mmCIF file of C-alpha atoms in Angstrom:
data_model
loop_
_atom_site.group_PDB
_atom_site.id
_atom_site.type_symbol
_atom_site.label_atom_id
_atom_site.label_comp_id
_atom_site.label_asym_id
_atom_site.label_seq_id
_atom_site.Cartn_x
_atom_site.Cartn_y
_atom_site.Cartn_z
ATOM 1 C CA MET A 593 0.000 0.000 0.000
ATOM 2 C CA ARG A 594 1.343 3.419 -0.935
ATOM 3 C CA CYS A 595 0.810 6.518 1.134
ATOM 4 C CA SER A 596 0.991 10.143 0.229
ATOM 5 C CA PRO A 597 2.138 12.886 2.607
ATOM 6 C CA SER A 598 -1.457 13.979 3.009
ATOM 7 C CA ASP A 599 -2.568 10.611 4.420
ATOM 8 C CA GLU A 600 -3.952 10.905 7.952
ATOM 9 C CA GLY A 601 -1.394 8.524 9.455
ATOM 10 C CA LEU A 602 1.549 10.560 8.243
ATOM 11 C CA ARG A 603 0.066 13.832 9.434
ATOM 12 C CA VAL A 604 -0.572 12.395 12.878
ATOM 13 C CA GLY A 605 2.955 10.995 12.986
ATOM 14 C CA SER A 606 4.561 14.270 11.992
ATOM 15 C CA ARG A 607 2.340 16.094 14.484
ATOM 16 C CA ALA A 608 3.453 13.697 17.211
ATOM 17 C CA LEU A 609 7.098 14.245 16.228
ATOM 18 C CA ARG A 610 6.657 18.029 16.359
ATOM 19 C CA GLY A 611 4.985 17.705 19.759
ATOM 20 C CA SER A 612 7.795 15.534 21.069
ATOM 21 C CA ALA A 613 10.403 17.968 19.726
ATOM 22 C CA ALA A 614 8.558 20.848 21.404
ATOM 23 C CA GLU A 615 8.618 19.012 24.735
ATOM 24 C CA VAL A 616 12.366 18.382 24.416
ATOM 25 C CA LEU A 617 12.936 22.076 23.630
ATOM 26 C CA ALA A 618 10.758 23.137 26.554
ATOM 27 C CA THR A 619 12.578 20.753 28.909
ATOM 28 C CA ARG A 620 15.973 22.112 27.856
ATOM 29 C CA PHE A 621 14.719 25.680 28.219
ATOM 30 C CA LEU A 622 13.364 25.037 31.718
ATOM 31 C CA GLU A 623 16.506 23.183 32.799
ATOM 32 C CA GLY A 624 18.541 26.140 31.544
ATOM 33 C CA ALA A 625 16.395 28.343 33.795
ATOM 34 C CA GLY A 626 17.229 26.161 36.812
ATOM 35 C CA LEU A 627 14.259 23.792 36.984
ATOM 36 C CA VAL A 628 14.933 20.096 37.559
ATOM 37 C CA LEU A 629 13.052 17.554 35.455
ATOM 38 C CA VAL A 630 11.111 15.003 37.504
ATOM 39 C CA GLU A 631 9.100 13.287 34.769
ATOM 40 C CA ARG A 632 7.738 13.774 31.256
ATOM 41 C CA ASN A 633 4.564 12.599 29.548
ATOM 42 C CA VAL A 634 2.643 11.495 32.621
ATOM 43 C CA ARG A 635 -0.609 9.919 31.438
ATOM 44 C CA CYS A 636 -3.691 9.194 33.488
ATOM 45 C CA ARG A 637 -7.441 9.012 32.968
ATOM 46 C CA PHE A 638 -7.681 12.812 33.279
ATOM 47 C CA GLY A 639 -5.196 13.519 30.508
ATOM 48 C CA GLU A 640 -1.481 14.085 30.206
ATOM 49 C CA ILE A 641 1.009 16.246 32.039
ATOM 50 C CA ASP A 642 3.748 17.174 29.593
ATOM 51 C CA ILE A 643 6.423 17.979 32.177
ATOM 52 C CA VAL A 644 6.682 17.648 35.943
ATOM 53 C CA ALA A 645 9.615 19.612 37.336
ATOM 54 C CA ARG A 646 10.962 21.076 40.558
ATOM 55 C CA ASP A 647 11.742 24.742 40.988
ATOM 56 C CA GLY A 648 13.411 24.722 44.372
ATOM 57 C CA ASP A 649 10.792 23.374 46.756
ATOM 58 C CA CYS A 650 7.925 23.949 44.291
ATOM 59 C CA VAL A 651 6.440 21.184 42.128
ATOM 60 C CA VAL A 652 5.766 22.579 38.661
ATOM 61 C CA PHE A 653 3.279 21.059 36.237
ATOM 62 C CA VAL A 654 4.074 22.295 32.742
ATOM 63 C CA GLU A 655 1.851 22.318 29.686
ATOM 64 C CA VAL A 656 3.807 22.631 26.438
ATOM 65 C CA ARG A 657 1.956 24.196 23.515
ATOM 66 C CA LEU A 658 3.234 24.459 19.961
ATOM 67 C CA ARG A 659 1.484 26.523 17.325
ATOM 68 C CA ALA A 660 2.764 27.403 13.889
ATOM 69 C CA SER A 661 0.710 30.579 13.818
ATOM 70 C CA SER A 662 -1.049 32.958 16.164
ATOM 71 C CA ARG A 663 -4.120 33.081 13.929
ATOM 72 C CA PHE A 664 -6.403 31.754 16.675
ATOM 73 C CA GLY A 665 -4.671 33.402 19.628
ATOM 74 C CA GLY A 666 -1.420 31.471 19.603
ATOM 75 C CA ALA A 667 -0.126 28.648 21.716
ATOM 76 C CA ALA A 668 -0.709 30.133 25.174
ATOM 77 C CA ALA A 669 -4.317 31.036 24.368
ATOM 78 C CA SER A 670 -5.035 27.387 23.593
ATOM 79 C CA VAL A 671 -4.804 26.514 27.298
ATOM 80 C CA ASP A 672 -8.458 27.312 27.926
ATOM 81 C CA ALA A 673 -10.591 26.695 31.031
ATOM 82 C CA GLY A 674 -11.353 23.095 30.004
ATOM 83 C CA LYS A 675 -7.669 22.285 29.492
ATOM 84 C CA GLN A 676 -6.857 23.921 32.832
ATOM 85 C CA ARG A 677 -9.454 21.742 34.612
ATOM 86 C CA ARG A 678 -7.960 18.592 33.049
ATOM 87 C CA LEU A 679 -4.438 19.636 34.033
ATOM 88 C CA ILE A 680 -5.528 20.332 37.600
ATOM 89 C CA ALA A 681 -7.253 16.948 37.819
ATOM 90 C CA ALA A 682 -4.178 15.202 36.401
ATOM 91 C CA ALA A 683 -1.923 17.064 38.863
ATOM 92 C CA ARG A 684 -4.124 16.010 41.787
ATOM 93 C CA TRP A 685 -3.966 12.427 40.555
ATOM 94 C CA TYR A 686 -0.157 12.694 40.230
ATOM 95 C CA LEU A 687 0.242 14.076 43.741
ATOM 96 C CA SER A 688 -1.964 11.310 45.160
ATOM 97 C CA ARG A 689 0.521 8.788 43.728
ATOM 98 C CA HIS A 690 3.588 10.736 44.893
ATOM 99 C CA PRO A 691 2.789 11.608 48.515
ATOM 100 C CA ARG A 692 6.339 12.869 49.172
ATOM 101 C CA LEU A 693 5.527 15.757 46.791
ATOM 102 C CA ALA A 694 1.975 16.410 47.997
ATOM 103 C CA ASP A 695 3.033 18.745 50.825
ATOM 104 C CA HIS A 696 5.140 20.949 48.559
ATOM 105 C CA PRO A 697 3.804 24.122 46.957
ATOM 106 C CA CYS A 698 2.692 23.617 43.362
ATOM 107 C CA ARG A 699 2.162 25.782 40.327
ATOM 108 C CA PHE A 700 1.065 25.453 36.721
ATOM 109 C CA ASP A 701 3.285 26.856 33.982
ATOM 110 C CA VAL A 702 2.787 27.016 30.237
ATOM 111 C CA VAL A 703 5.632 26.939 27.753
ATOM 112 C CA ALA A 704 4.345 28.281 24.449
ATOM 113 C CA LEU A 705 6.394 27.785 21.310
ATOM 114 C CA ALA A 706 5.813 29.566 18.014
ATOM 115 C CA GLY A 707 7.154 26.727 15.896
ATOM 116 C CA VAL A 708 10.149 24.558 16.768
ATOM 117 C CA ASP A 709 12.507 27.354 15.653
ATOM 118 C CA GLY A 710 10.479 30.215 17.087
ATOM 119 C CA PRO A 711 10.624 32.063 20.360
ATOM 120 C CA VAL A 712 9.819 30.437 23.696
ATOM 121 C CA ASP A 713 7.228 32.134 25.893
ATOM 122 C CA TRP A 714 7.355 30.856 29.480
ATOM 123 C CA LEU A 715 4.267 31.729 31.498
ATOM 124 C CA ARG A 716 5.153 31.010 35.116
ATOM 125 C CA ASP A 717 2.155 30.442 37.357
ATOM 126 C CA ALA A 718 -0.070 30.642 34.270
ATOM 127 C CA PHE A 719 -3.239 29.792 36.201
ATOM 128 C CA ARG A 720 -4.305 28.946 39.721
ATOM 129 C CA VAL A 721 -6.483 26.346 41.379
ATOM 130 C CA ASP A 722 -9.676 27.795 42.814
ATOM 131 C CA GLY A 723 -10.513 26.600 46.304
#
């Protein structure tokens, strides 16, 4: 069977490769800023946490977003209220499985990339947990 570049499987694969490359870039960027990687690509029934890191005593849950254009608000704008709820639920799940981290302060950061060669926008404490 022959495939063309427009076949769904190839687009998904290249999208996954771009996403993986973005996460590697974000990890290197954060490590360069002094954060320590704990884990990447944590999956649970609530979704996925792209990066779990430590910033001193703080546990940092990082969402990595890659967008080729800012036509619909860019990468950072794509972390809407629904995505935030899923990230919070996944972080709670993560902390329940890592009780040694549960008593540490936590925050949610977003690393937004405008393409794999574009600028990195690091939004520290991008959103907060209500209640």
